[in-house]
């Protein structure tokens, strides 16, 4: 392990994080941070707490980053796979810590009289960088609780996280043989594949597409009536498939079909392979349309939306009054969950069980490989299906091996089958273990049920205690709330591990992660990181053997 | 495909199924079918309907089996892997069909005035042969609904299913290289491995152990106060890890710690590798005690029981009044679910969420390889853990391959890693697909909630409609019941696919599968079969290419 090189590269990342905070500073002035759905603040309302928090964080980032960079300034040498994994993993950990500083130092409030804890600041920061969009902040619309400049920093972490993903994972780590098999479409570049100039070229092109789409979408949102502040914040959250909104009702606050359909289009783009977007931009749209992953991605959106509309209208769920409404709310939620954005315009937790179950499963599918979308990626599911089919067909002929094919082409990488299976099994193992941890250690109070010394169960928010039968109603409500613990926990794990954000029940669309215990929040921080860096880059870091020199 | 050989072998299986029905006939006489917990029936109460049902079924088995056998009587030739899979798969399908005839022809009643349907008869039959123990019969204690001789046939299917498993899968299919790697302990035999005399020797030894344990357990139950009828039926269900009882309260009806602890010991034995039981019997107990799978199996029982006892007592759940009670009910439920027996002495669905969740996960672990226990088998989980650990360690060194080791010995089969991973992924895929089917198509009425033309939800069994606030109570109950649909469906799939029996909510310990729609029941039949024959033997049958001559 080349520790000096590691120190230099990680130092640079810290300096970049700190440096990017400068863009949040101007929004502390009320003249800039005008909100679409709120009266403008008086001109003397400059958010000094936010400014101090940001400046303090920048100072810390500068000191730590500068020291690391200075220590390793003379380091040279090639960046091997092992170092690359260490850089990615460590950068992500440090970004989470430094990104959480502004919340903590500015004294952001989770709720009235409830300042944010260090763990909650880490949660909000990780949720931003990993483009998850899960939040612990219960009121985003009160600048006394969450200063607007901190709200802007919160959305910036989405932008930075998305940029990090397209540059680090897609352009650099996606160059391996398994990465190529998953990406399929070759990026045209100046030199032979896998070389440094080629990676730099890909990274630059991807960054340009990503930033370009952010600018275009901000402009469109502005034209559709948002203020500059809201337009930029929502563009960041859409293109990173993050989902942090600046309103408590998420994107549903605008209640505008125009904004919603615009967002649907850009969420779909953000979840599409960036190589194919580039090829489309340079005049080869057929590469996109003929791509098996893109076809599956669009197919899933269409089929699930039809199913959601059908069952939603049949069960007479809220938001399914007529076909227009059903399409508007059904399509939005399907695209938002599949691309792992997690914006809400309707709380799908109150829908029928088909809708709830289908959206829960969509979380695990995610966007396409080579996009900012999270989850397990569409192509892995395509390959998974093909592998299992092949295995069953061959069960009676164990000695004949047929080749795996994607889009008619045989896959050359001999390790791909094992890699895909291991990935599914690893996600399964992490999911089950996390679920077991939650249901074992998370107290019932998270589900709104308290227990007194005698073991008696009571609702934390009691209902009409003077009325007759209130006891029975309360008992049934307790039953109903506690009965959901297993499912809610599973959905919370799914929503964080796949970087989606909202889930079912206590983490449903109209609620948030504030109620969870600090331990659970810390575990969610870990899950969001694991999910974002596709498990391996982080998991290897916890093995001591990884850090040994050799 | 050697169709004539197939015909002959399948014909013999049909004749054996029909022939074994003869043992249920005597129990139609009330002098024999004395029940432990019910007054003896009057001497003139001979169950002619049951007798006619059994005789009719025997005639049909004889005709079909005889015809098949006669058609293929001249067939000779070796039994290749492909033919072996076809025989196993087809035998299982035909056993299910013929085993269900007695219920249907005798006019068995699912409930008062509700004769069994063909699909329900198939369900009960498959549940018996696959040693699942899930039932659609709501009242087992009324001989007017379910004749005692039919009840005996129902328990016999457990015995036959268990025998089929130890002979077919363990002795014959377990001889392949992957099978050996999973079985680990070599069975001493007269000739070289894999040869026909060796398989016959193993099959005979296993059958002898199995039948011997059934006889011993029947005798013990008899001494502990059961009548002969109940003793034999419960011995069948215990040793096959089935779980059909002859009482509505399952084994809990006896309310006897002695019977429960006896059952725990024999469930543990039934879930242990039969080769190791044999070696212990011939004086090599250290082979058993040093076996990594057996150690893990016992370890899981101990650890989960301690957890269940701790949380059960802490939450003050029913059956956890003091440590003695907690041990008695906790240990029983853990062993019953882990070995996939599915007997109940307490309804774990009313326990705290740790208990519910932990038992749900135990279903997927199951017994040891080479036992009558269902589920995915302990050794697969041991290997799964080792494989994932190895893969993570090697993520930064993709070119170095370390060997998988079990109990210190490297595993020689190069396909084992892929086989284990494929198996986990296949179970996952079947589980998810079945869950999706259930939540999509199963009507809410299964959960006790009806919907009228205007979309208004009502309880099928209304509660105190005249009281004040009854409406609110009803609304909360509906919320509570429907909220459980996703989890209940998942548990029903887990309990049938792993051949356990009871699950959570609508399929919890005190309830049964009667409420499900006919379509769902048919799907459960398929899942029980898939789970029992370890997926592949059945899945290949649905591919047309499997049936082509070549």
Short mmCIF file of N, CA, C and O in Angstrom, two decimals, chain A residues 81-82 85 311 315 353-354 356-358 361 384 388-389 391-393 395-398 401 417-418 421-422 425-426 428-429 432 435-436 439-440 444 451 467-469 472-473 476-477 479-480 482-487 536 539-540 543 546 550, chain B residues 81-82 85 311 315 353-354 356-358 361 384 388-389 391-393 395-398 401 417-418 421-422 424-426 428-429 432 435-436 439-440 444 451 467-469 472-473 476-477 479-480 482-487 536 539-540 543 546 550:
data_model
loop_
_atom_site.label_atom_id
_atom_site.label_comp_id
_atom_site.label_asym_id
_atom_site.label_seq_id
_atom_site.Cartn_x
_atom_site.Cartn_y
_atom_site.Cartn_z
N UNK A 81 -5.16 -1.06 -8.42
CA UNK A 81 -6.55 -1.34 -8.05
C UNK A 81 -6.77 -1.17 -6.55
O UNK A 81 -7.76 -0.59 -6.11
N UNK A 82 -5.81 -1.68 -5.77
CA UNK A 82 -5.94 -1.64 -4.33
C UNK A 82 -5.94 -0.19 -3.82
O UNK A 82 -6.76 0.19 -2.99
N UNK A 85 -9.20 1.55 -4.69
CA UNK A 85 -10.29 1.21 -3.78
C UNK A 85 -10.15 1.96 -2.46
O UNK A 85 -11.12 2.44 -1.89
N UNK A 311 -54.37 -1.33 -10.40
CA UNK A 311 -54.77 -1.72 -9.04
C UNK A 311 -55.16 -0.49 -8.21
O UNK A 311 -56.05 -0.57 -7.37
N UNK A 315 -58.77 -0.46 -6.52
CA UNK A 315 -58.94 -0.39 -5.07
C UNK A 315 -59.42 0.98 -4.62
O UNK A 315 -59.65 1.19 -3.43
N UNK A 353 -51.84 -3.01 -1.40
CA UNK A 353 -50.63 -3.78 -1.14
C UNK A 353 -49.84 -4.13 -2.40
O UNK A 353 -48.64 -4.37 -2.33
N UNK A 354 -50.50 -4.15 -3.57
CA UNK A 354 -49.72 -4.36 -4.79
C UNK A 354 -48.77 -3.19 -5.00
O UNK A 354 -47.59 -3.36 -5.25
N UNK A 356 -47.65 -1.01 -2.80
CA UNK A 356 -46.61 -0.97 -1.78
C UNK A 356 -45.53 -2.00 -2.07
O UNK A 356 -44.33 -1.71 -2.01
N UNK A 357 -45.96 -3.23 -2.38
CA UNK A 357 -45.00 -4.31 -2.62
C UNK A 357 -44.18 -4.08 -3.87
O UNK A 357 -42.96 -4.28 -3.88
N UNK A 358 -44.84 -3.63 -4.95
CA UNK A 358 -44.13 -3.44 -6.21
C UNK A 358 -43.08 -2.35 -6.07
O UNK A 358 -41.94 -2.51 -6.52
N UNK A 361 -40.05 -3.58 -4.24
CA UNK A 361 -39.15 -4.38 -5.08
C UNK A 361 -38.36 -3.51 -6.05
O UNK A 361 -37.19 -3.77 -6.32
N UNK A 384 -28.72 -11.57 -14.14
CA UNK A 384 -29.17 -12.51 -13.11
C UNK A 384 -30.22 -13.47 -13.69
O UNK A 384 -30.13 -14.69 -13.53
N UNK A 388 -29.63 -17.55 -14.24
CA UNK A 388 -30.46 -18.56 -13.60
C UNK A 388 -31.14 -19.44 -14.63
O UNK A 388 -31.23 -20.66 -14.48
N UNK A 389 -31.58 -18.84 -15.72
CA UNK A 389 -32.23 -19.61 -16.77
C UNK A 389 -31.26 -20.64 -17.35
O UNK A 389 -31.61 -21.81 -17.56
N UNK A 391 -28.62 -21.88 -15.91
CA UNK A 391 -28.27 -22.89 -14.91
C UNK A 391 -29.35 -23.97 -14.83
O UNK A 391 -29.04 -25.15 -14.68
N UNK A 392 -30.62 -23.56 -14.90
CA UNK A 392 -31.69 -24.55 -14.81
C UNK A 392 -31.68 -25.44 -16.04
O UNK A 392 -31.78 -26.66 -15.95
N UNK A 393 -31.52 -24.82 -17.20
CA UNK A 393 -31.48 -25.60 -18.44
C UNK A 393 -30.35 -26.62 -18.41
O UNK A 393 -30.45 -27.68 -18.98
N UNK A 395 -29.08 -28.06 -15.75
CA UNK A 395 -29.02 -28.89 -14.54
C UNK A 395 -28.90 -30.38 -14.89
O UNK A 395 -28.30 -31.14 -14.16
N UNK A 396 -29.46 -30.79 -16.03
CA UNK A 396 -29.36 -32.21 -16.37
C UNK A 396 -28.18 -32.49 -17.30
O UNK A 396 -27.97 -33.59 -17.74
N UNK A 397 -27.42 -31.48 -17.63
CA UNK A 397 -26.25 -31.63 -18.49
C UNK A 397 -25.08 -30.90 -17.85
O UNK A 397 -24.59 -29.91 -18.39
N UNK A 398 -24.62 -31.35 -16.72
CA UNK A 398 -23.67 -30.53 -15.96
C UNK A 398 -22.35 -30.29 -16.68
O UNK A 398 -21.63 -29.38 -16.32
N UNK A 401 -21.31 -26.36 -21.05
CA UNK A 401 -21.47 -24.98 -20.57
C UNK A 401 -21.85 -24.10 -21.74
O UNK A 401 -21.08 -23.96 -22.68
N UNK A 417 -20.31 -14.31 -14.32
CA UNK A 417 -21.39 -15.06 -13.68
C UNK A 417 -21.20 -15.08 -12.17
O UNK A 417 -22.11 -14.77 -11.41
N UNK A 418 -19.98 -15.42 -11.74
CA UNK A 418 -19.76 -15.48 -10.30
C UNK A 418 -19.89 -14.11 -9.66
O UNK A 418 -20.47 -13.97 -8.59
N UNK A 421 -23.58 -13.26 -9.23
CA UNK A 421 -24.21 -14.05 -8.17
C UNK A 421 -23.71 -13.61 -6.80
O UNK A 421 -24.49 -13.48 -5.86
N UNK A 422 -22.40 -13.38 -6.68
CA UNK A 422 -21.86 -12.94 -5.39
C UNK A 422 -22.49 -11.62 -4.99
O UNK A 422 -22.86 -11.41 -3.84
N UNK A 425 -25.95 -12.16 -3.68
CA UNK A 425 -25.91 -12.83 -2.38
C UNK A 425 -25.42 -11.89 -1.29
O UNK A 425 -25.91 -11.93 -0.16
N UNK A 426 -24.47 -11.03 -1.65
CA UNK A 426 -23.94 -10.08 -0.67
C UNK A 426 -25.01 -9.07 -0.28
O UNK A 426 -25.17 -8.75 0.91
N UNK A 428 -28.15 -9.55 -0.41
CA UNK A 428 -29.12 -10.31 0.39
C UNK A 428 -28.62 -10.44 1.83
O UNK A 428 -29.36 -10.21 2.79
N UNK A 429 -27.35 -10.80 1.98
CA UNK A 429 -26.79 -11.00 3.32
C UNK A 429 -26.80 -9.70 4.11
O UNK A 429 -27.17 -9.68 5.29
N UNK A 432 -30.47 -8.89 5.08
CA UNK A 432 -31.00 -9.73 6.16
C UNK A 432 -30.35 -9.36 7.49
O UNK A 432 -31.04 -9.20 8.51
N UNK A 435 -31.67 -6.03 8.70
CA UNK A 435 -33.06 -6.17 9.13
C UNK A 435 -33.11 -6.79 10.52
O UNK A 435 -33.82 -6.32 11.41
N UNK A 436 -32.30 -7.84 10.70
CA UNK A 436 -32.27 -8.52 11.98
C UNK A 436 -31.79 -7.57 13.08
O UNK A 436 -32.35 -7.56 14.19
N UNK A 439 -34.77 -5.08 13.87
CA UNK A 439 -35.90 -5.62 14.62
C UNK A 439 -35.48 -6.07 16.00
O UNK A 439 -36.29 -6.17 16.91
N UNK A 440 -34.18 -6.33 16.20
CA UNK A 440 -33.73 -6.76 17.52
C UNK A 440 -33.51 -5.57 18.45
O UNK A 440 -33.95 -5.59 19.59
N UNK A 444 -39.56 -0.11 20.43
CA UNK A 444 -40.90 0.06 19.89
C UNK A 444 -41.33 1.52 19.84
O UNK A 444 -42.28 1.87 19.13
N UNK A 451 -43.92 1.65 26.53
CA UNK A 451 -44.18 0.57 27.47
C UNK A 451 -43.85 1.09 28.85
O UNK A 451 -42.78 1.63 29.07
N UNK A 467 -63.21 9.48 25.53
CA UNK A 467 -64.32 8.84 24.82
C UNK A 467 -64.47 7.37 25.23
O UNK A 467 -63.51 6.72 25.60
N UNK A 468 -65.69 6.88 25.10
CA UNK A 468 -65.90 5.46 25.31
C UNK A 468 -65.16 4.68 24.23
O UNK A 468 -64.97 5.16 23.11
N UNK A 469 -64.73 3.51 24.57
CA UNK A 469 -64.05 2.64 23.62
C UNK A 469 -62.67 3.11 23.18
O UNK A 469 -62.05 2.49 22.34
N UNK A 472 -60.10 0.39 23.44
CA UNK A 472 -60.06 -0.62 22.38
C UNK A 472 -59.44 -0.08 21.10
O UNK A 472 -58.69 -0.76 20.41
N UNK A 473 -59.78 1.19 20.79
CA UNK A 473 -59.18 1.79 19.60
C UNK A 473 -57.67 1.85 19.77
O UNK A 473 -56.92 1.49 18.87
N UNK A 476 -56.09 -1.51 19.26
CA UNK A 476 -55.99 -1.89 17.85
C UNK A 476 -54.92 -1.08 17.13
O UNK A 476 -54.22 -1.58 16.25
N UNK A 477 -54.80 0.21 17.52
CA UNK A 477 -53.78 1.03 16.88
C UNK A 477 -52.38 0.52 17.25
O UNK A 477 -51.48 0.48 16.41
N UNK A 479 -51.61 -2.54 18.00
CA UNK A 479 -51.44 -3.77 17.22
C UNK A 479 -51.01 -3.45 15.80
O UNK A 479 -50.10 -4.05 15.23
N UNK A 480 -51.71 -2.47 15.24
CA UNK A 480 -51.46 -2.10 13.86
C UNK A 480 -50.06 -1.51 13.70
O UNK A 480 -49.33 -1.83 12.76
N UNK A 482 -47.33 -1.84 15.82
CA UNK A 482 -46.25 -2.79 16.11
C UNK A 482 -46.18 -3.88 15.05
O UNK A 482 -45.11 -4.38 14.74
N UNK A 483 -47.34 -4.25 14.51
CA UNK A 483 -47.36 -5.29 13.48
C UNK A 483 -46.55 -4.91 12.27
O UNK A 483 -46.07 -5.75 11.52
N UNK A 484 -46.36 -3.60 12.08
CA UNK A 484 -45.64 -3.12 10.90
C UNK A 484 -44.14 -3.09 11.09
O UNK A 484 -43.41 -2.78 10.17
N UNK A 485 -43.69 -3.40 12.31
CA UNK A 485 -42.26 -3.22 12.59
C UNK A 485 -41.37 -4.02 11.64
O UNK A 485 -40.38 -3.51 11.12
N UNK A 486 -41.72 -5.28 11.41
CA UNK A 486 -40.88 -6.12 10.55
C UNK A 486 -40.82 -5.55 9.14
O UNK A 486 -39.76 -5.49 8.52
N UNK A 487 -41.99 -5.14 8.61
CA UNK A 487 -42.03 -4.65 7.24
C UNK A 487 -41.37 -3.28 7.12
O UNK A 487 -40.60 -3.03 6.20
N UNK A 536 -18.18 -3.55 -2.43
CA UNK A 536 -16.82 -4.07 -2.28
C UNK A 536 -15.81 -3.02 -1.85
O UNK A 536 -14.99 -3.27 -0.98
N UNK A 539 -16.27 -2.58 1.84
CA UNK A 539 -16.13 -3.77 2.70
C UNK A 539 -14.68 -4.20 2.84
O UNK A 539 -14.26 -4.63 3.90
N UNK A 540 -13.88 -4.07 1.77
CA UNK A 540 -12.49 -4.50 1.87
C UNK A 540 -11.74 -3.69 2.92
O UNK A 540 -10.81 -4.18 3.54
N UNK A 543 -11.07 -5.15 6.42
CA UNK A 543 -10.19 -6.29 6.63
C UNK A 543 -8.76 -5.81 6.87
O UNK A 543 -8.20 -5.11 6.03
N UNK A 546 -6.07 -6.01 4.19
CA UNK A 546 -6.07 -5.04 3.10
C UNK A 546 -5.01 -3.97 3.31
O UNK A 546 -4.44 -3.45 2.36
N UNK A 550 2.58 -4.90 0.97
CA UNK A 550 3.23 -6.00 0.27
C UNK A 550 3.35 -5.67 -1.21
O UNK A 550 2.80 -4.71 -1.69
N UNK B 81 -28.41 -39.79 -15.09
CA UNK B 81 -28.81 -38.64 -14.27
C UNK B 81 -30.14 -38.04 -14.73
O UNK B 81 -31.00 -37.71 -13.93
N UNK B 82 -30.26 -37.93 -16.06
CA UNK B 82 -31.46 -37.31 -16.62
C UNK B 82 -32.70 -38.14 -16.28
O UNK B 82 -33.73 -37.61 -15.85
N UNK B 85 -33.61 -37.84 -12.62
CA UNK B 85 -34.34 -36.61 -12.30
C UNK B 85 -35.79 -36.73 -12.73
O UNK B 85 -36.71 -36.28 -12.03
N UNK B 311 -35.66 -11.95 24.96
CA UNK B 311 -36.60 -10.93 24.50
C UNK B 311 -38.04 -11.27 24.90
O UNK B 311 -38.82 -10.38 25.20
N UNK B 315 -40.05 -8.56 27.03
CA UNK B 315 -41.28 -7.95 26.53
C UNK B 315 -42.52 -8.48 27.24
O UNK B 315 -43.62 -8.03 26.98
N UNK B 353 -41.40 -8.68 18.13
CA UNK B 353 -40.94 -8.73 16.75
C UNK B 353 -39.60 -9.41 16.57
O UNK B 353 -39.30 -9.91 15.49
N UNK B 354 -38.78 -9.48 17.61
CA UNK B 354 -37.54 -10.24 17.48
C UNK B 354 -37.87 -11.71 17.26
O UNK B 354 -37.34 -12.36 16.37
N UNK B 356 -40.67 -13.08 16.19
CA UNK B 356 -41.33 -13.31 14.90
C UNK B 356 -40.30 -13.30 13.77
O UNK B 356 -40.29 -14.17 12.91
N UNK B 357 -39.41 -12.30 13.81
CA UNK B 357 -38.44 -12.17 12.73
C UNK B 357 -37.42 -13.29 12.74
O UNK B 357 -37.08 -13.85 11.70
N UNK B 358 -36.93 -13.64 13.94
CA UNK B 358 -35.90 -14.68 14.03
C UNK B 358 -36.46 -16.01 13.54
O UNK B 358 -35.79 -16.73 12.78
N UNK B 361 -36.66 -16.15 9.79
CA UNK B 361 -35.36 -16.42 9.15
C UNK B 361 -34.94 -17.88 9.32
O UNK B 361 -34.36 -18.46 8.41
N UNK B 384 -22.12 -20.75 2.24
CA UNK B 384 -22.48 -19.41 1.76
C UNK B 384 -21.65 -18.35 2.50
O UNK B 384 -21.06 -17.47 1.89
N UNK B 388 -18.79 -15.95 0.72
CA UNK B 388 -18.85 -14.48 0.70
C UNK B 388 -17.64 -13.87 1.37
O UNK B 388 -17.08 -12.88 0.90
N UNK B 389 -17.21 -14.47 2.47
CA UNK B 389 -16.04 -13.95 3.17
C UNK B 389 -14.81 -14.01 2.27
O UNK B 389 -14.04 -13.05 2.18
N UNK B 391 -14.78 -14.07 -0.99
CA UNK B 391 -14.93 -13.14 -2.12
C UNK B 391 -14.57 -11.71 -1.72
O UNK B 391 -13.95 -10.98 -2.48
N UNK B 392 -14.99 -11.31 -0.51
CA UNK B 392 -14.69 -9.93 -0.08
C UNK B 392 -13.20 -9.78 0.14
O UNK B 392 -12.59 -8.80 -0.29
N UNK B 393 -12.59 -10.77 0.79
CA UNK B 393 -11.15 -10.71 1.02
C UNK B 393 -10.38 -10.61 -0.29
O UNK B 393 -9.33 -10.01 -0.36
N UNK B 395 -11.43 -9.29 -3.11
CA UNK B 395 -11.91 -8.25 -4.04
C UNK B 395 -10.77 -7.39 -4.55
O UNK B 395 -10.81 -6.89 -5.67
N UNK B 396 -9.73 -7.19 -3.73
CA UNK B 396 -8.61 -6.37 -4.19
C UNK B 396 -7.50 -7.21 -4.81
O UNK B 396 -6.48 -6.70 -5.19
N UNK B 397 -7.68 -8.50 -4.87
CA UNK B 397 -6.70 -9.40 -5.47
C UNK B 397 -7.41 -10.36 -6.40
O UNK B 397 -7.46 -11.55 -6.15
N UNK B 398 -7.97 -9.86 -7.48
CA UNK B 398 -8.87 -10.70 -8.27
C UNK B 398 -8.19 -11.92 -8.88
O UNK B 398 -8.86 -12.86 -9.26
N UNK B 401 -6.74 -17.01 -6.14
CA UNK B 401 -7.93 -17.75 -5.71
C UNK B 401 -7.58 -18.61 -4.51
O UNK B 401 -6.75 -19.50 -4.63
N UNK B 417 -18.86 -23.70 -5.43
CA UNK B 417 -19.14 -22.29 -5.16
C UNK B 417 -20.30 -21.80 -6.02
O UNK B 417 -21.25 -21.21 -5.52
N UNK B 418 -20.21 -22.08 -7.33
CA UNK B 418 -21.29 -21.60 -8.20
C UNK B 418 -22.61 -22.26 -7.84
O UNK B 418 -23.66 -21.62 -7.82
N UNK B 421 -24.12 -20.59 -4.78
CA UNK B 421 -24.61 -19.25 -5.08
C UNK B 421 -25.87 -19.32 -5.93
O UNK B 421 -26.85 -18.59 -5.68
N UNK B 422 -25.86 -20.20 -6.94
CA UNK B 422 -27.05 -20.33 -7.79
C UNK B 422 -28.24 -20.77 -6.96
O UNK B 422 -29.35 -20.25 -7.12
N UNK B 424 -28.88 -20.25 -3.76
CA UNK B 424 -29.40 -19.12 -2.97
C UNK B 424 -30.17 -18.16 -3.86
O UNK B 424 -31.25 -17.68 -3.50
N UNK B 425 -29.60 -17.86 -5.04
CA UNK B 425 -30.25 -16.90 -5.92
C UNK B 425 -31.58 -17.44 -6.44
O UNK B 425 -32.55 -16.70 -6.60
N UNK B 426 -31.62 -18.74 -6.71
CA UNK B 426 -32.84 -19.35 -7.22
C UNK B 426 -33.93 -19.31 -6.16
O UNK B 426 -35.09 -18.98 -6.44
N UNK B 428 -34.11 -17.21 -3.77
CA UNK B 428 -34.49 -15.79 -3.67
C UNK B 428 -35.47 -15.42 -4.78
O UNK B 428 -36.51 -14.80 -4.54
N UNK B 429 -35.16 -15.84 -6.01
CA UNK B 429 -36.01 -15.49 -7.15
C UNK B 429 -37.40 -16.11 -7.01
O UNK B 429 -38.42 -15.46 -7.25
N UNK B 432 -39.28 -14.22 -4.20
CA UNK B 432 -39.76 -12.89 -4.59
C UNK B 432 -40.92 -13.01 -5.58
O UNK B 432 -41.95 -12.33 -5.45
N UNK B 435 -44.05 -14.19 -3.81
CA UNK B 435 -44.56 -13.12 -2.96
C UNK B 435 -45.32 -12.10 -3.79
O UNK B 435 -46.43 -11.69 -3.46
N UNK B 436 -44.72 -11.75 -4.93
CA UNK B 436 -45.35 -10.77 -5.81
C UNK B 436 -46.69 -11.31 -6.32
O UNK B 436 -47.68 -10.57 -6.39
N UNK B 439 -49.27 -11.08 -3.37
CA UNK B 439 -49.77 -9.75 -3.00
C UNK B 439 -50.55 -9.13 -4.15
O UNK B 439 -51.36 -8.26 -3.95
N UNK B 440 -50.31 -9.61 -5.37
CA UNK B 440 -51.03 -9.05 -6.51
C UNK B 440 -52.42 -9.66 -6.64
O UNK B 440 -53.40 -8.96 -6.81
N UNK B 444 -58.24 -9.36 -0.64
CA UNK B 444 -58.16 -8.92 0.76
C UNK B 444 -59.04 -9.76 1.68
O UNK B 444 -58.86 -9.73 2.90
N UNK B 451 -64.92 -5.79 0.66
CA UNK B 451 -65.09 -4.49 0.02
C UNK B 451 -66.43 -4.53 -0.70
O UNK B 451 -66.70 -5.45 -1.46
N UNK B 467 -72.18 -0.68 19.45
CA UNK B 467 -71.46 0.14 20.42
C UNK B 467 -70.96 1.45 19.79
O UNK B 467 -70.69 1.53 18.61
N UNK B 468 -70.80 2.43 20.67
CA UNK B 468 -70.19 3.67 20.22
C UNK B 468 -68.74 3.38 19.81
O UNK B 468 -68.10 2.49 20.35
N UNK B 469 -68.26 4.10 18.87
CA UNK B 469 -66.88 3.98 18.42
C UNK B 469 -66.54 2.67 17.71
O UNK B 469 -65.40 2.45 17.37
N UNK B 472 -64.72 3.25 14.51
CA UNK B 472 -63.29 3.54 14.58
C UNK B 472 -62.46 2.30 14.88
O UNK B 472 -61.39 2.11 14.33
N UNK B 473 -63.00 1.46 15.78
CA UNK B 473 -62.28 0.22 16.09
C UNK B 473 -62.17 -0.62 14.84
O UNK B 473 -61.11 -1.15 14.51
N UNK B 476 -59.53 0.69 12.50
CA UNK B 476 -58.18 0.36 12.93
C UNK B 476 -57.89 -1.12 12.72
O UNK B 476 -56.76 -1.51 12.39
N UNK B 477 -58.91 -1.96 12.95
CA UNK B 477 -58.69 -3.40 12.74
C UNK B 477 -58.41 -3.69 11.28
O UNK B 477 -57.55 -4.50 10.93
N UNK B 479 -57.10 -1.62 9.14
CA UNK B 479 -55.76 -1.14 8.88
C UNK B 479 -54.72 -2.16 9.34
O UNK B 479 -53.77 -2.48 8.63
N UNK B 480 -54.98 -2.69 10.54
CA UNK B 480 -54.05 -3.65 11.11
C UNK B 480 -54.00 -4.93 10.29
O UNK B 480 -52.94 -5.49 10.02
N UNK B 482 -55.00 -5.45 7.01
CA UNK B 482 -54.48 -5.26 5.65
C UNK B 482 -52.99 -4.93 5.68
O UNK B 482 -52.25 -5.31 4.78
N UNK B 483 -52.56 -4.21 6.71
CA UNK B 483 -51.16 -3.85 6.81
C UNK B 483 -50.26 -5.06 6.86
O UNK B 483 -49.10 -5.01 6.49
N UNK B 484 -50.84 -6.18 7.32
CA UNK B 484 -50.04 -7.40 7.48
C UNK B 484 -49.93 -8.20 6.18
O UNK B 484 -49.23 -9.21 6.14
N UNK B 485 -50.65 -7.77 5.14
CA UNK B 485 -50.71 -8.62 3.94
C UNK B 485 -49.32 -8.91 3.36
O UNK B 485 -49.01 -10.05 3.01
N UNK B 486 -48.48 -7.89 3.27
CA UNK B 486 -47.16 -8.10 2.67
C UNK B 486 -46.34 -9.09 3.49
O UNK B 486 -45.69 -9.98 2.95
N UNK B 487 -46.37 -8.93 4.81
CA UNK B 487 -45.57 -9.79 5.67
C UNK B 487 -46.14 -11.20 5.73
O UNK B 487 -45.40 -12.19 5.63
N UNK B 536 -34.13 -28.10 -8.49
CA UNK B 536 -33.70 -28.44 -9.83
C UNK B 536 -34.46 -29.62 -10.44
O UNK B 536 -34.86 -29.58 -11.59
N UNK B 539 -37.74 -28.22 -11.63
CA UNK B 539 -37.72 -27.12 -12.59
C UNK B 539 -37.30 -27.59 -13.98
O UNK B 539 -37.82 -27.11 -14.98
N UNK B 540 -36.39 -28.56 -14.06
CA UNK B 540 -35.97 -29.01 -15.39
C UNK B 540 -37.12 -29.63 -16.16
O UNK B 540 -37.16 -29.58 -17.38
N UNK B 543 -38.95 -27.61 -18.88
CA UNK B 543 -38.30 -27.22 -20.12
C UNK B 543 -38.51 -28.31 -21.17
O UNK B 543 -38.12 -29.45 -20.95
N UNK B 546 -35.78 -30.79 -22.16
CA UNK B 546 -35.45 -31.89 -21.27
C UNK B 546 -36.03 -33.20 -21.78
O UNK B 546 -35.47 -34.27 -21.59
N UNK B 550 -32.28 -37.88 -27.08
CA UNK B 550 -30.97 -37.71 -27.71
C UNK B 550 -29.96 -38.57 -26.96
O UNK B 550 -30.21 -39.10 -25.90
#
